[in-house]
Amino acid sequence: MIGYYLSAGDQTVSDQFSPYVWGDYGFGALIKKSIRYKKYGEGLELLLIKYYVHGKFSSYLPLEPKVGNYSKANKDISVDIGVPSYLFHEKNEFERREFIVDSTIHAVELVKNRLLKKKLDVDFDSLLYDLKALSKDYLKREEPYSTS
């Protein structure tokens, strides 16, 4: 149900950010392993979280998370999240993981609020509960994701 997209300003930035989401122990990988086949209703197939990470060649960096339009045909919605240097690159290992968790949970909450009036069959409370439970394992990890 949750997917990630990354637009990075350069390869170095991409290499630094990606392991926190897609690496062997990335949050996206953990979500995929743990709740991939769990159903949270029929109203939403994909919640795509799109990170726009600041780098040398960044062209789009939203100041606030921006929720896209819900597609009834595809049952999907996206949230654009800007990632300036001070929110990620200048942080320590644990703070970077916290950013991934917090931004994911915040994106789900934004979508929940946006779609309330549509009365879709989506159990956002269960999804948020599961994400918060998964985040405990993700945040406990001792090995670093990157060397920078």
Short mmCIF file of N, CA and C in Angstrom, two decimals:
data_model
loop_
_atom_site.label_atom_id
_atom_site.label_comp_id
_atom_site.label_asym_id
_atom_site.label_seq_id
_atom_site.Cartn_x
_atom_site.Cartn_y
_atom_site.Cartn_z
N MET A 1 0.81 -1.19 0.00
CA MET A 1 0.00 0.00 0.00
C MET A 1 0.86 1.26 0.00
N ILE A 2 1.99 1.26 0.70
CA ILE A 2 2.86 2.44 0.72
C ILE A 2 4.04 2.19 -0.20
N GLY A 3 4.29 3.17 -1.04
CA GLY A 3 5.43 3.12 -1.93
C GLY A 3 6.22 4.39 -1.81
N TYR A 4 7.46 4.33 -2.26
CA TYR A 4 8.34 5.50 -2.18
C TYR A 4 8.91 5.82 -3.55
N TYR A 5 9.14 7.10 -3.76
CA TYR A 5 9.79 7.61 -4.97
C TYR A 5 10.83 8.61 -4.51
N LEU A 6 11.96 8.65 -5.19
CA LEU A 6 13.04 9.56 -4.81
C LEU A 6 13.50 10.35 -6.02
N SER A 7 13.52 11.66 -5.86
CA SER A 7 14.12 12.54 -6.85
C SER A 7 15.23 13.28 -6.12
N ALA A 8 16.47 12.96 -6.49
CA ALA A 8 17.62 13.55 -5.80
C ALA A 8 18.33 14.52 -6.72
N GLY A 9 18.94 15.52 -6.11
CA GLY A 9 19.63 16.55 -6.87
C GLY A 9 20.93 16.09 -7.49
N ASP A 10 21.45 14.95 -7.09
CA ASP A 10 22.66 14.38 -7.68
C ASP A 10 22.86 12.97 -7.13
N GLN A 11 23.79 12.24 -7.72
CA GLN A 11 24.00 10.83 -7.37
C GLN A 11 24.48 10.66 -5.92
N THR A 12 25.32 11.55 -5.45
CA THR A 12 25.83 11.46 -4.07
C THR A 12 24.68 11.54 -3.08
N VAL A 13 23.79 12.47 -3.31
CA VAL A 13 22.63 12.64 -2.44
C VAL A 13 21.74 11.41 -2.50
N SER A 14 21.53 10.90 -3.69
CA SER A 14 20.72 9.70 -3.86
C SER A 14 21.33 8.51 -3.11
N ASP A 15 22.64 8.34 -3.24
CA ASP A 15 23.34 7.24 -2.57
C ASP A 15 23.26 7.36 -1.05
N GLN A 16 23.21 8.58 -0.57
CA GLN A 16 23.14 8.80 0.87
C GLN A 16 21.73 8.56 1.41
N PHE A 17 20.71 8.94 0.66
CA PHE A 17 19.32 8.87 1.12
C PHE A 17 18.70 7.48 0.91
N SER A 18 18.96 6.87 -0.22
CA SER A 18 18.29 5.63 -0.63
C SER A 18 18.32 4.49 0.39
N PRO A 19 19.46 4.22 1.04
CA PRO A 19 19.49 3.08 1.97
C PRO A 19 18.49 3.19 3.12
N TYR A 20 18.11 4.41 3.48
CA TYR A 20 17.17 4.60 4.58
C TYR A 20 15.75 4.18 4.20
N VAL A 21 15.51 4.10 2.89
CA VAL A 21 14.19 3.70 2.41
C VAL A 21 14.24 2.31 1.80
N TRP A 22 15.17 2.07 0.88
CA TRP A 22 15.17 0.83 0.10
C TRP A 22 16.25 -0.16 0.46
N GLY A 23 17.22 0.21 1.24
CA GLY A 23 18.29 -0.73 1.59
C GLY A 23 17.74 -1.98 2.25
N ASP A 24 18.62 -2.92 2.52
CA ASP A 24 18.19 -4.18 3.15
C ASP A 24 17.37 -3.95 4.41
N TYR A 25 17.69 -2.88 5.13
CA TYR A 25 16.98 -2.59 6.37
C TYR A 25 16.27 -1.24 6.30
N GLY A 26 16.02 -0.75 5.10
CA GLY A 26 15.32 0.51 4.93
C GLY A 26 13.87 0.40 5.38
N PHE A 27 13.28 1.54 5.67
CA PHE A 27 11.91 1.54 6.18
C PHE A 27 10.94 0.99 5.13
N GLY A 28 11.13 1.35 3.87
CA GLY A 28 10.28 0.82 2.81
C GLY A 28 10.41 -0.70 2.68
N ALA A 29 11.64 -1.19 2.81
CA ALA A 29 11.86 -2.63 2.75
C ALA A 29 11.20 -3.33 3.93
N LEU A 30 11.26 -2.72 5.10
CA LEU A 30 10.63 -3.27 6.30
C LEU A 30 9.11 -3.29 6.14
N ILE A 31 8.56 -2.24 5.58
CA ILE A 31 7.12 -2.19 5.32
C ILE A 31 6.72 -3.30 4.35
N LYS A 32 7.51 -3.44 3.30
CA LYS A 32 7.22 -4.45 2.28
C LYS A 32 7.22 -5.85 2.88
N LYS A 33 8.20 -6.14 3.73
CA LYS A 33 8.30 -7.47 4.34
C LYS A 33 7.18 -7.72 5.35
N SER A 34 6.81 -6.69 6.10
CA SER A 34 5.91 -6.88 7.24
C SER A 34 4.43 -6.71 6.93
N ILE A 35 4.09 -5.72 6.13
CA ILE A 35 2.66 -5.46 5.92
C ILE A 35 2.26 -5.44 4.44
N ARG A 36 3.11 -6.00 3.61
CA ARG A 36 2.87 -6.00 2.16
C ARG A 36 1.52 -6.58 1.78
N TYR A 37 1.16 -7.68 2.37
CA TYR A 37 -0.06 -8.37 1.98
C TYR A 37 -1.24 -8.08 2.91
N LYS A 38 -1.04 -7.23 3.86
CA LYS A 38 -2.12 -6.88 4.77
C LYS A 38 -3.06 -5.91 4.07
N LYS A 39 -4.33 -6.13 4.20
CA LYS A 39 -5.33 -5.26 3.56
C LYS A 39 -5.84 -4.24 4.58
N TYR A 40 -5.89 -3.01 4.14
CA TYR A 40 -6.41 -1.93 4.97
C TYR A 40 -7.68 -1.37 4.36
N GLY A 41 -8.34 -2.15 3.54
CA GLY A 41 -9.57 -1.72 2.88
C GLY A 41 -9.41 -1.74 1.37
N GLU A 42 -10.48 -1.43 0.70
CA GLU A 42 -10.50 -1.48 -0.76
C GLU A 42 -10.37 -0.11 -1.42
N GLY A 43 -10.38 0.96 -0.64
CA GLY A 43 -10.43 2.30 -1.20
C GLY A 43 -9.10 2.89 -1.64
N LEU A 44 -7.99 2.29 -1.21
CA LEU A 44 -6.69 2.85 -1.55
C LEU A 44 -5.70 1.72 -1.81
N GLU A 45 -5.16 1.69 -3.02
CA GLU A 45 -4.19 0.67 -3.39
C GLU A 45 -2.75 1.14 -3.17
N LEU A 46 -2.50 2.45 -3.40
CA LEU A 46 -1.14 2.96 -3.28
C LEU A 46 -1.13 4.37 -2.70
N LEU A 47 -0.35 4.54 -1.69
CA LEU A 47 -0.03 5.85 -1.14
C LEU A 47 1.45 6.04 -1.44
N LEU A 48 1.72 6.89 -2.41
CA LEU A 48 3.09 7.09 -2.87
C LEU A 48 3.70 8.31 -2.19
N ILE A 49 4.78 8.08 -1.47
CA ILE A 49 5.50 9.16 -0.81
C ILE A 49 6.68 9.51 -1.68
N LYS A 50 6.67 10.75 -2.16
CA LYS A 50 7.70 11.20 -3.09
C LYS A 50 8.63 12.19 -2.39
N TYR A 51 9.86 11.75 -2.20
CA TYR A 51 10.87 12.60 -1.59
C TYR A 51 11.64 13.36 -2.67
N TYR A 52 11.75 14.66 -2.48
CA TYR A 52 12.54 15.51 -3.35
C TYR A 52 13.71 16.01 -2.51
N VAL A 53 14.88 15.39 -2.72
CA VAL A 53 16.03 15.61 -1.86
C VAL A 53 16.96 16.66 -2.47
N HIS A 54 17.30 17.64 -1.67
CA HIS A 54 18.16 18.74 -2.11
C HIS A 54 19.54 18.22 -2.49
N GLY A 55 20.05 18.72 -3.59
CA GLY A 55 21.39 18.39 -4.06
C GLY A 55 21.86 19.47 -5.01
N LYS A 56 22.95 19.20 -5.72
CA LYS A 56 23.54 20.18 -6.64
C LYS A 56 22.56 20.64 -7.72
N PHE A 57 21.73 19.72 -8.19
CA PHE A 57 20.87 20.02 -9.34
C PHE A 57 19.38 19.94 -9.02
N SER A 58 18.99 20.27 -7.81
CA SER A 58 17.58 20.20 -7.43
C SER A 58 16.77 21.23 -8.21
N SER A 59 15.61 20.79 -8.68
CA SER A 59 14.75 21.72 -9.40
C SER A 59 13.41 21.93 -8.70
N TYR A 60 13.01 21.01 -7.86
CA TYR A 60 11.73 21.10 -7.16
C TYR A 60 11.94 20.66 -5.72
N LEU A 61 11.59 21.51 -4.80
CA LEU A 61 11.74 21.19 -3.39
C LEU A 61 10.59 21.84 -2.63
N PRO A 62 9.46 21.14 -2.48
CA PRO A 62 8.32 21.75 -1.79
C PRO A 62 8.68 22.11 -0.35
N LEU A 63 8.21 23.28 0.09
CA LEU A 63 8.50 23.74 1.45
C LEU A 63 7.67 22.99 2.49
N GLU A 64 6.47 22.62 2.13
CA GLU A 64 5.56 21.86 3.00
C GLU A 64 5.14 20.61 2.24
N PRO A 65 4.82 19.53 2.96
CA PRO A 65 4.30 18.35 2.26
C PRO A 65 3.05 18.71 1.46
N LYS A 66 2.98 18.22 0.25
CA LYS A 66 1.88 18.54 -0.66
C LYS A 66 1.17 17.25 -1.06
N VAL A 67 -0.11 17.16 -0.73
CA VAL A 67 -0.90 15.98 -1.05
C VAL A 67 -1.50 16.16 -2.45
N GLY A 68 -1.30 15.16 -3.29
CA GLY A 68 -1.85 15.19 -4.64
C GLY A 68 -3.32 14.84 -4.64
N ASN A 69 -3.89 14.77 -5.82
CA ASN A 69 -5.29 14.40 -5.97
C ASN A 69 -5.45 12.89 -5.93
N TYR A 70 -6.53 12.45 -5.36
CA TYR A 70 -6.87 11.03 -5.31
C TYR A 70 -7.36 10.59 -6.68
N SER A 71 -6.83 9.49 -7.17
CA SER A 71 -7.29 8.92 -8.43
C SER A 71 -8.25 7.76 -8.13
N LYS A 72 -9.50 7.99 -8.44
CA LYS A 72 -10.51 6.96 -8.19
C LYS A 72 -10.27 5.73 -9.05
N ALA A 73 -9.84 5.96 -10.30
CA ALA A 73 -9.60 4.85 -11.23
C ALA A 73 -8.46 3.95 -10.75
N ASN A 74 -7.38 4.55 -10.29
CA ASN A 74 -6.21 3.77 -9.84
C ASN A 74 -6.19 3.52 -8.35
N LYS A 75 -7.06 4.19 -7.63
CA LYS A 75 -7.12 4.10 -6.16
C LYS A 75 -5.76 4.44 -5.56
N ASP A 76 -5.22 5.60 -5.98
CA ASP A 76 -3.92 6.01 -5.46
C ASP A 76 -3.89 7.51 -5.19
N ILE A 77 -2.90 7.88 -4.41
CA ILE A 77 -2.68 9.28 -4.05
C ILE A 77 -1.19 9.42 -3.72
N SER A 78 -0.67 10.63 -3.86
CA SER A 78 0.75 10.83 -3.56
C SER A 78 0.92 12.04 -2.63
N VAL A 79 2.07 12.05 -1.98
CA VAL A 79 2.45 13.16 -1.12
C VAL A 79 3.88 13.54 -1.48
N ASP A 80 4.08 14.81 -1.87
CA ASP A 80 5.41 15.33 -2.18
C ASP A 80 6.03 15.89 -0.91
N ILE A 81 7.26 15.46 -0.62
CA ILE A 81 7.97 15.93 0.57
C ILE A 81 9.34 16.45 0.17
N GLY A 82 9.59 17.71 0.46
CA GLY A 82 10.90 18.29 0.21
C GLY A 82 11.86 17.93 1.33
N VAL A 83 13.09 17.65 0.96
CA VAL A 83 14.10 17.26 1.94
C VAL A 83 15.32 18.18 1.79
N PRO A 84 15.30 19.33 2.46
CA PRO A 84 16.48 20.21 2.43
C PRO A 84 17.61 19.61 3.27
N SER A 85 18.80 20.09 3.04
CA SER A 85 19.99 19.56 3.74
C SER A 85 19.84 19.54 5.25
N TYR A 86 19.28 20.61 5.81
CA TYR A 86 19.21 20.71 7.27
C TYR A 86 18.25 19.69 7.89
N LEU A 87 17.37 19.09 7.10
CA LEU A 87 16.46 18.08 7.63
C LEU A 87 17.00 16.66 7.53
N PHE A 88 18.03 16.46 6.70
CA PHE A 88 18.54 15.10 6.53
C PHE A 88 20.06 15.04 6.52
N HIS A 89 20.70 15.67 5.57
CA HIS A 89 22.14 15.55 5.38
C HIS A 89 22.94 16.00 6.59
N GLU A 90 22.46 16.99 7.28
CA GLU A 90 23.19 17.54 8.42
C GLU A 90 22.83 16.86 9.73
N LYS A 91 22.09 15.79 9.67
CA LYS A 91 21.65 15.07 10.87
C LYS A 91 22.50 13.83 11.11
N ASN A 92 22.43 13.32 12.34
CA ASN A 92 23.12 12.06 12.64
C ASN A 92 22.28 10.87 12.19
N GLU A 93 22.82 9.71 12.34
CA GLU A 93 22.20 8.47 11.87
C GLU A 93 20.77 8.29 12.41
N PHE A 94 20.61 8.41 13.71
CA PHE A 94 19.30 8.20 14.32
C PHE A 94 18.30 9.25 13.85
N GLU A 95 18.73 10.50 13.78
CA GLU A 95 17.84 11.59 13.34
C GLU A 95 17.40 11.40 11.90
N ARG A 96 18.24 10.82 11.07
CA ARG A 96 17.85 10.54 9.69
C ARG A 96 16.74 9.48 9.65
N ARG A 97 16.90 8.46 10.46
CA ARG A 97 15.86 7.42 10.52
C ARG A 97 14.56 8.00 11.06
N GLU A 98 14.69 8.85 12.06
CA GLU A 98 13.50 9.52 12.61
C GLU A 98 12.79 10.32 11.53
N PHE A 99 13.55 11.00 10.69
CA PHE A 99 12.96 11.78 9.62
C PHE A 99 12.15 10.89 8.67
N ILE A 100 12.69 9.74 8.30
CA ILE A 100 11.98 8.83 7.40
C ILE A 100 10.68 8.36 8.05
N VAL A 101 10.75 7.95 9.30
CA VAL A 101 9.56 7.48 10.02
C VAL A 101 8.54 8.60 10.16
N ASP A 102 8.99 9.75 10.68
CA ASP A 102 8.07 10.86 10.92
C ASP A 102 7.41 11.35 9.63
N SER A 103 8.20 11.44 8.56
CA SER A 103 7.63 11.92 7.30
C SER A 103 6.65 10.91 6.71
N THR A 104 6.91 9.62 6.90
CA THR A 104 5.99 8.60 6.42
C THR A 104 4.68 8.65 7.18
N ILE A 105 4.76 8.70 8.49
CA ILE A 105 3.55 8.76 9.33
C ILE A 105 2.79 10.05 9.06
N HIS A 106 3.50 11.15 8.92
CA HIS A 106 2.86 12.43 8.63
C HIS A 106 2.14 12.38 7.28
N ALA A 107 2.76 11.76 6.28
CA ALA A 107 2.14 11.63 4.96
C ALA A 107 0.84 10.82 5.05
N VAL A 108 0.84 9.74 5.81
CA VAL A 108 -0.37 8.93 5.97
C VAL A 108 -1.45 9.75 6.66
N GLU A 109 -1.08 10.50 7.69
CA GLU A 109 -2.05 11.33 8.40
C GLU A 109 -2.63 12.41 7.48
N LEU A 110 -1.79 13.02 6.64
CA LEU A 110 -2.28 14.03 5.70
C LEU A 110 -3.27 13.43 4.71
N VAL A 111 -2.96 12.25 4.21
CA VAL A 111 -3.86 11.58 3.27
C VAL A 111 -5.16 11.19 3.97
N LYS A 112 -5.05 10.69 5.18
CA LYS A 112 -6.25 10.34 5.96
C LYS A 112 -7.16 11.56 6.07
N ASN A 113 -6.61 12.69 6.45
CA ASN A 113 -7.41 13.91 6.60
C ASN A 113 -7.99 14.37 5.26
N ARG A 114 -7.22 14.24 4.21
CA ARG A 114 -7.66 14.66 2.88
C ARG A 114 -8.82 13.80 2.37
N LEU A 115 -8.77 12.51 2.68
CA LEU A 115 -9.76 11.58 2.13
C LEU A 115 -10.95 11.30 3.06
N LEU A 116 -10.98 11.93 4.22
CA LEU A 116 -12.08 11.70 5.17
C LEU A 116 -13.45 11.92 4.53
N LYS A 117 -13.60 12.97 3.78
CA LYS A 117 -14.90 13.32 3.20
C LYS A 117 -15.32 12.35 2.11
N LYS A 118 -14.37 11.65 1.52
CA LYS A 118 -14.69 10.71 0.44
C LYS A 118 -15.28 9.40 0.98
N LYS A 119 -15.14 9.20 2.28
CA LYS A 119 -15.68 8.00 2.95
C LYS A 119 -15.24 6.71 2.26
N LEU A 120 -13.94 6.63 1.98
CA LEU A 120 -13.39 5.44 1.34
C LEU A 120 -13.23 4.32 2.34
N ASP A 121 -13.19 3.12 1.84
CA ASP A 121 -12.95 1.94 2.67
C ASP A 121 -11.45 1.80 2.89
N VAL A 122 -10.93 2.55 3.87
CA VAL A 122 -9.51 2.50 4.21
C VAL A 122 -9.40 2.60 5.74
N ASP A 123 -8.70 1.64 6.32
CA ASP A 123 -8.50 1.63 7.77
C ASP A 123 -7.16 2.31 8.09
N PHE A 124 -7.18 3.63 8.07
CA PHE A 124 -5.96 4.40 8.32
C PHE A 124 -5.44 4.18 9.74
N ASP A 125 -6.34 3.99 10.70
CA ASP A 125 -5.90 3.80 12.08
C ASP A 125 -5.05 2.53 12.23
N SER A 126 -5.47 1.45 11.58
CA SER A 126 -4.68 0.21 11.63
C SER A 126 -3.35 0.39 10.91
N LEU A 127 -3.37 1.08 9.78
CA LEU A 127 -2.14 1.33 9.03
C LEU A 127 -1.16 2.14 9.88
N LEU A 128 -1.65 3.19 10.51
CA LEU A 128 -0.79 4.02 11.36
C LEU A 128 -0.26 3.22 12.55
N TYR A 129 -1.10 2.40 13.13
CA TYR A 129 -0.67 1.55 14.25
C TYR A 129 0.47 0.62 13.81
N ASP A 130 0.29 -0.02 12.66
CA ASP A 130 1.32 -0.94 12.15
C ASP A 130 2.61 -0.21 11.80
N LEU A 131 2.50 0.98 11.22
CA LEU A 131 3.70 1.76 10.89
C LEU A 131 4.46 2.16 12.16
N LYS A 132 3.74 2.56 13.17
CA LYS A 132 4.38 2.95 14.43
C LYS A 132 5.06 1.75 15.10
N ALA A 133 4.44 0.58 15.00
CA ALA A 133 5.05 -0.63 15.55
C ALA A 133 6.32 -0.99 14.77
N LEU A 134 6.27 -0.90 13.45
CA LEU A 134 7.45 -1.18 12.62
C LEU A 134 8.57 -0.18 12.88
N SER A 135 8.19 1.03 13.15
CA SER A 135 9.20 2.08 13.34
C SER A 135 10.09 1.79 14.55
N LYS A 136 9.56 1.10 15.53
CA LYS A 136 10.37 0.77 16.71
C LYS A 136 11.57 -0.09 16.32
N ASP A 137 11.35 -1.10 15.47
CA ASP A 137 12.45 -1.94 14.99
C ASP A 137 13.42 -1.15 14.13
N TYR A 138 12.86 -0.32 13.28
CA TYR A 138 13.67 0.48 12.36
C TYR A 138 14.57 1.46 13.13
N LEU A 139 14.02 2.08 14.15
CA LEU A 139 14.78 3.07 14.91
C LEU A 139 15.81 2.42 15.84
N LYS A 140 15.60 1.15 16.21
CA LYS A 140 16.53 0.46 17.10
C LYS A 140 17.80 -0.01 16.40
N ARG A 141 17.76 -0.09 15.10
CA ARG A 141 18.91 -0.61 14.34
C ARG A 141 20.19 0.10 14.75
N GLU A 142 21.24 -0.66 14.99
CA GLU A 142 22.50 -0.08 15.45
C GLU A 142 23.47 0.21 14.32
N GLU A 143 23.46 -0.62 13.29
CA GLU A 143 24.41 -0.42 12.19
C GLU A 143 23.99 0.81 11.39
N PRO A 144 24.97 1.57 10.96
CA PRO A 144 24.64 2.78 10.16
C PRO A 144 24.21 2.39 8.74
N TYR A 145 23.39 3.23 8.15
CA TYR A 145 22.93 3.03 6.78
C TYR A 145 23.92 3.63 5.80
N SER A 146 24.61 4.65 6.24
CA SER A 146 25.58 5.29 5.33
C SER A 146 26.81 5.68 6.13
N THR A 147 27.84 6.01 5.42
CA THR A 147 29.09 6.39 6.08
C THR A 147 29.26 7.90 6.12
N SER A 148 28.28 8.63 5.57
CA SER A 148 28.37 10.09 5.57
C SER A 148 27.31 10.73 6.43
#
